[in-house]
């Protein structure tokens, strides 16, 4: 706390914690920050992590806890929100992220590799002005034997959050608004470029193989055709999609998508 030794008055900002949550109070405002998923686990198991399933009922219980322990929570507005899903996979998330997750909207990642203490976990992060996307190996981050793949988005502008209908934390107990948040997550997922490996596929013609090698490389999209016309860019995107479908190279993307959908349904029903 900001203590004036001469007067004995505690000035602003005032800082404290509620379990794992940071609470900061200034003269005219206050904010609470951290993961409510982690908060639930701290309350119920004294372990601060977010690698387990965080169901709808758990979410509601955690919001009730915050409401009970914080003053005037109903007046607080959600300024930023991070929303994602943990899914178990039959393939190592590290290998999927390293070999198959290539780009988002034909843009290369901004960050790779994330450290959790001494543990190095494969991560790809795609940064934009008002949001960012993270794909990473949640299981390895927490040194688990299970394969846990995480896909998440963080909305950093209040306007985008309000467009979903979320103003206060209590809006997160509204199933329809959570569904809108999930649909936004899936919109970003569908924009991902996730491609099966094809080097052993002998059915691919030399011409298509050369195109694939170009199209899988972000340099082609961000540098080589950056100044080309919209029609030229659209042509190459259609060619890329045609080749992926022709040689059945979207299996991993479809598999992960199905896992994400099934996980959201499970969380909402529990």
Tab-separated table of C-alpha atoms in Angstrom, residues 49-265:
chain	number	residue	atom	x	y	z
A	49	UNK	CA	-4.096	-23.453	-12.500
A	50	UNK	CA	-6.506	-23.436	-15.424
A	51	UNK	CA	-5.826	-26.717	-17.210
A	52	UNK	CA	-9.012	-28.445	-16.065
A	53	UNK	CA	-12.554	-28.066	-17.441
A	54	UNK	CA	-14.257	-24.867	-16.232
A	55	UNK	CA	-17.955	-25.595	-16.527
A	56	UNK	CA	-20.889	-23.193	-16.624
A	57	UNK	CA	-21.879	-24.063	-13.033
A	58	UNK	CA	-18.295	-23.445	-11.860
A	59	UNK	CA	-18.319	-20.073	-13.637
A	60	UNK	CA	-21.568	-19.058	-11.918
A	61	UNK	CA	-20.279	-20.161	-8.503
A	62	UNK	CA	-17.102	-18.120	-8.950
A	63	UNK	CA	-19.013	-14.999	-9.961
A	64	UNK	CA	-21.196	-15.423	-6.835
A	65	UNK	CA	-18.018	-15.585	-4.738
A	66	UNK	CA	-16.748	-12.330	-6.263
A	67	UNK	CA	-20.107	-10.660	-5.755
A	68	UNK	CA	-20.104	-11.687	-2.091
A	69	UNK	CA	-16.571	-10.462	-1.438
A	70	UNK	CA	-16.358	-7.290	-3.525
A	71	UNK	CA	-18.399	-4.115	-3.126
A	72	UNK	CA	-20.566	-2.741	-5.952
A	73	UNK	CA	-19.479	-5.396	-8.453
A	74	UNK	CA	-22.663	-4.781	-10.454
A	75	UNK	CA	-21.370	-1.303	-11.349
A	76	UNK	CA	-18.078	-2.625	-12.690
A	77	UNK	CA	-17.651	-2.946	-16.458
A	78	UNK	CA	-15.682	-5.660	-18.211
A	79	UNK	CA	-12.753	-3.892	-19.883
A	80	UNK	CA	-10.938	-6.905	-21.335
A	81	UNK	CA	-11.777	-10.575	-21.596
A	82	UNK	CA	-9.801	-13.720	-22.368
A	83	UNK	CA	-11.844	-16.687	-23.497
A	84	UNK	CA	-10.636	-20.080	-24.616
A	85	UNK	CA	-11.099	-23.825	-24.503
A	86	UNK	CA	-8.889	-26.690	-23.359
A	87	UNK	CA	-9.360	-29.818	-25.444
A	88	UNK	CA	-7.725	-33.217	-25.138
A	89	UNK	CA	-6.155	-34.542	-28.321
A	90	UNK	CA	-4.819	-37.886	-29.516
A	91	UNK	CA	-1.868	-36.116	-31.140
A	92	UNK	CA	0.747	-34.133	-29.246
A	93	UNK	CA	-0.324	-30.455	-29.178
A	94	UNK	CA	3.330	-29.517	-29.441
A	95	UNK	CA	3.594	-31.346	-32.768
A	96	UNK	CA	0.308	-29.908	-34.042
A	97	UNK	CA	1.350	-26.360	-33.203
A	98	UNK	CA	4.861	-26.773	-34.535
A	99	UNK	CA	4.035	-28.614	-37.750
A	100	UNK	CA	0.401	-27.920	-38.652
A	101	UNK	CA	-0.667	-24.556	-37.215
A	102	UNK	CA	0.784	-22.195	-39.789
A	103	UNK	CA	-0.942	-18.805	-39.923
A	104	UNK	CA	-3.983	-16.763	-39.003
A	105	UNK	CA	-5.573	-14.933	-41.932
A	106	UNK	CA	-2.363	-15.693	-43.873
A	107	UNK	CA	-0.307	-13.841	-41.249
A	108	UNK	CA	2.616	-15.388	-39.399
A	109	UNK	CA	2.684	-15.588	-35.626
A	110	UNK	CA	4.149	-12.743	-33.544
A	111	UNK	CA	5.317	-14.894	-30.626
A	112	UNK	CA	6.491	-18.459	-30.289
A	113	UNK	CA	7.432	-20.597	-27.227
A	114	UNK	CA	6.065	-19.700	-23.803
A	115	UNK	CA	7.756	-20.340	-20.487
A	116	UNK	CA	5.919	-21.446	-17.323
A	117	UNK	CA	8.652	-21.321	-14.713
A	118	UNK	CA	11.280	-23.697	-16.052
A	119	UNK	CA	8.844	-25.405	-18.422
A	120	UNK	CA	8.936	-24.492	-22.111
A	121	UNK	CA	5.641	-24.957	-23.944
A	122	UNK	CA	4.996	-24.586	-27.663
A	123	UNK	CA	2.904	-21.478	-28.357
A	124	UNK	CA	1.929	-19.359	-31.326
A	125	UNK	CA	0.390	-15.958	-30.745
A	126	UNK	CA	-1.120	-13.669	-33.383
A	127	UNK	CA	-1.394	-10.001	-32.380
A	128	UNK	CA	-3.862	-7.445	-33.668
A	129	UNK	CA	-4.896	-3.960	-32.575
A	130	UNK	CA	-7.988	-4.963	-30.616
A	131	UNK	CA	-7.423	-8.670	-29.931
A	132	UNK	CA	-4.922	-11.461	-30.012
A	133	UNK	CA	-5.086	-15.211	-30.517
A	134	UNK	CA	-3.077	-17.816	-28.641
A	135	UNK	CA	-2.603	-21.478	-29.511
A	136	UNK	CA	-0.494	-23.473	-27.097
A	137	UNK	CA	0.320	-26.760	-25.411
A	138	UNK	CA	-1.513	-26.405	-22.085
A	139	UNK	CA	-0.606	-29.906	-20.926
A	140	UNK	CA	3.122	-29.399	-21.314
A	141	UNK	CA	2.886	-25.955	-19.718
A	142	UNK	CA	1.696	-27.655	-16.527
A	143	UNK	CA	3.910	-30.744	-16.957
A	144	UNK	CA	0.925	-33.053	-17.415
A	145	UNK	CA	0.969	-36.386	-19.199
A	146	UNK	CA	-2.336	-35.600	-20.920
A	147	UNK	CA	-2.352	-33.942	-24.332
A	148	UNK	CA	-4.187	-30.640	-23.755
A	149	UNK	CA	-4.455	-28.198	-26.643
A	150	UNK	CA	-5.676	-24.669	-25.899
A	151	UNK	CA	-7.148	-22.156	-28.311
A	152	UNK	CA	-8.051	-18.721	-26.961
A	153	UNK	CA	-8.720	-15.120	-27.850
A	154	UNK	CA	-8.306	-11.978	-25.784
A	155	UNK	CA	-10.500	-8.977	-26.538
A	156	UNK	CA	-8.732	-5.796	-25.456
A	157	UNK	CA	-11.318	-3.156	-26.400
A	158	UNK	CA	-14.465	-2.600	-24.345
A	159	UNK	CA	-16.423	-1.779	-27.518
A	160	UNK	CA	-15.889	-5.268	-28.932
A	161	UNK	CA	-16.954	-6.853	-25.646
A	162	UNK	CA	-20.094	-4.722	-25.470
A	163	UNK	CA	-20.959	-5.687	-29.052
A	164	UNK	CA	-21.394	-9.236	-27.750
A	165	UNK	CA	-23.716	-7.892	-25.045
A	166	UNK	CA	-21.250	-8.218	-22.188
A	167	UNK	CA	-21.045	-5.185	-19.918
A	168	UNK	CA	-20.688	-6.514	-16.387
A	169	UNK	CA	-19.277	-9.782	-15.101
A	170	UNK	CA	-22.843	-10.957	-14.441
A	171	UNK	CA	-23.435	-11.045	-18.199
A	172	UNK	CA	-21.079	-14.044	-18.225
A	173	UNK	CA	-23.841	-16.065	-16.560
A	174	UNK	CA	-26.055	-15.497	-19.625
A	175	UNK	CA	-25.835	-18.614	-21.803
A	176	UNK	CA	-26.761	-16.735	-24.982
A	177	UNK	CA	-23.966	-14.219	-24.461
A	178	UNK	CA	-21.497	-17.009	-23.782
A	179	UNK	CA	-22.653	-18.594	-27.032
A	180	UNK	CA	-21.920	-15.326	-28.878
A	181	UNK	CA	-18.464	-15.307	-27.331
A	182	UNK	CA	-17.961	-18.901	-28.459
A	183	UNK	CA	-19.100	-18.067	-32.006
A	184	UNK	CA	-16.501	-15.294	-32.106
A	185	UNK	CA	-13.876	-17.760	-30.908
A	186	UNK	CA	-14.856	-20.164	-33.697
A	187	UNK	CA	-14.832	-17.379	-36.272
A	188	UNK	CA	-11.202	-16.744	-35.380
A	189	UNK	CA	-10.496	-20.474	-35.396
A	190	UNK	CA	-11.957	-20.873	-38.881
A	191	UNK	CA	-9.572	-18.145	-40.074
A	192	UNK	CA	-6.600	-20.226	-38.944
A	193	UNK	CA	-4.438	-21.942	-41.558
A	194	UNK	CA	-3.985	-25.464	-40.193
A	195	UNK	CA	-2.681	-27.987	-42.720
A	196	UNK	CA	-1.914	-31.716	-42.548
A	197	UNK	CA	1.596	-32.789	-43.449
A	198	UNK	CA	1.830	-33.952	-47.042
A	199	UNK	CA	5.459	-34.860	-47.753
A	200	UNK	CA	4.727	-38.600	-47.968
A	201	UNK	CA	1.620	-38.130	-50.105
A	202	UNK	CA	2.687	-39.490	-53.489
A	203	UNK	CA	-0.613	-38.551	-55.153
A	204	UNK	CA	0.210	-34.829	-55.119
A	205	UNK	CA	1.432	-33.598	-58.470
A	206	UNK	CA	4.693	-31.688	-58.691
A	207	UNK	CA	2.829	-28.517	-59.686
A	208	UNK	CA	0.487	-28.702	-56.703
A	209	UNK	CA	3.339	-29.616	-54.368
A	210	UNK	CA	5.221	-26.505	-55.423
A	211	UNK	CA	2.110	-24.400	-54.867
A	212	UNK	CA	1.615	-25.933	-51.429
A	213	UNK	CA	5.177	-25.125	-50.439
A	214	UNK	CA	4.571	-21.520	-51.423
A	215	UNK	CA	1.132	-21.223	-49.854
A	216	UNK	CA	2.252	-22.728	-46.518
A	217	UNK	CA	4.869	-20.008	-46.153
A	218	UNK	CA	3.760	-16.688	-44.668
A	219	UNK	CA	6.470	-14.895	-46.671
A	220	UNK	CA	4.494	-15.629	-49.839
A	221	UNK	CA	1.405	-13.834	-48.451
A	222	UNK	CA	3.071	-11.075	-46.447
A	223	UNK	CA	5.854	-10.167	-48.852
A	224	UNK	CA	5.772	-11.773	-52.277
A	225	UNK	CA	2.158	-10.874	-53.158
A	226	UNK	CA	1.620	-8.106	-50.604
A	227	UNK	CA	1.335	-5.419	-53.289
A	228	UNK	CA	-0.628	-7.506	-55.766
A	229	UNK	CA	-4.262	-6.787	-56.611
A	230	UNK	CA	-7.162	-8.051	-54.543
A	231	UNK	CA	-8.115	-10.330	-57.417
A	232	UNK	CA	-4.640	-11.897	-57.486
A	233	UNK	CA	-4.687	-12.540	-53.754
A	234	UNK	CA	-8.188	-14.029	-53.987
A	235	UNK	CA	-7.045	-16.308	-56.812
A	236	UNK	CA	-4.184	-17.736	-54.748
A	237	UNK	CA	-6.423	-18.219	-51.711
A	238	UNK	CA	-8.890	-20.186	-53.828
A	239	UNK	CA	-6.058	-22.241	-55.299
A	240	UNK	CA	-4.775	-23.019	-51.822
A	241	UNK	CA	-8.209	-24.116	-50.618
A	242	UNK	CA	-8.744	-26.203	-53.743
A	243	UNK	CA	-5.485	-28.084	-53.215
A	244	UNK	CA	-6.165	-28.658	-49.523
A	245	UNK	CA	-9.580	-30.139	-50.297
A	246	UNK	CA	-8.371	-32.107	-53.315
A	247	UNK	CA	-5.698	-33.949	-51.313
A	248	UNK	CA	-7.649	-34.150	-48.049
A	249	UNK	CA	-5.223	-32.020	-46.048
A	250	UNK	CA	-7.695	-30.493	-43.578
A	251	UNK	CA	-8.182	-33.472	-41.267
A	252	UNK	CA	-6.397	-32.006	-38.261
A	253	UNK	CA	-8.214	-28.682	-38.580
A	254	UNK	CA	-11.573	-30.450	-38.771
A	255	UNK	CA	-10.659	-32.721	-35.859
A	256	UNK	CA	-9.687	-29.810	-33.615
A	257	UNK	CA	-12.791	-27.870	-34.601
A	258	UNK	CA	-15.046	-30.752	-33.663
A	259	UNK	CA	-13.260	-31.098	-30.320
A	260	UNK	CA	-13.760	-27.384	-29.605
A	261	UNK	CA	-17.479	-27.562	-30.395
A	262	UNK	CA	-18.004	-30.679	-28.300
A	263	UNK	CA	-16.079	-29.160	-25.385
A	264	UNK	CA	-18.192	-25.998	-25.389
A	265	UNK	CA	-21.395	-28.052	-25.387
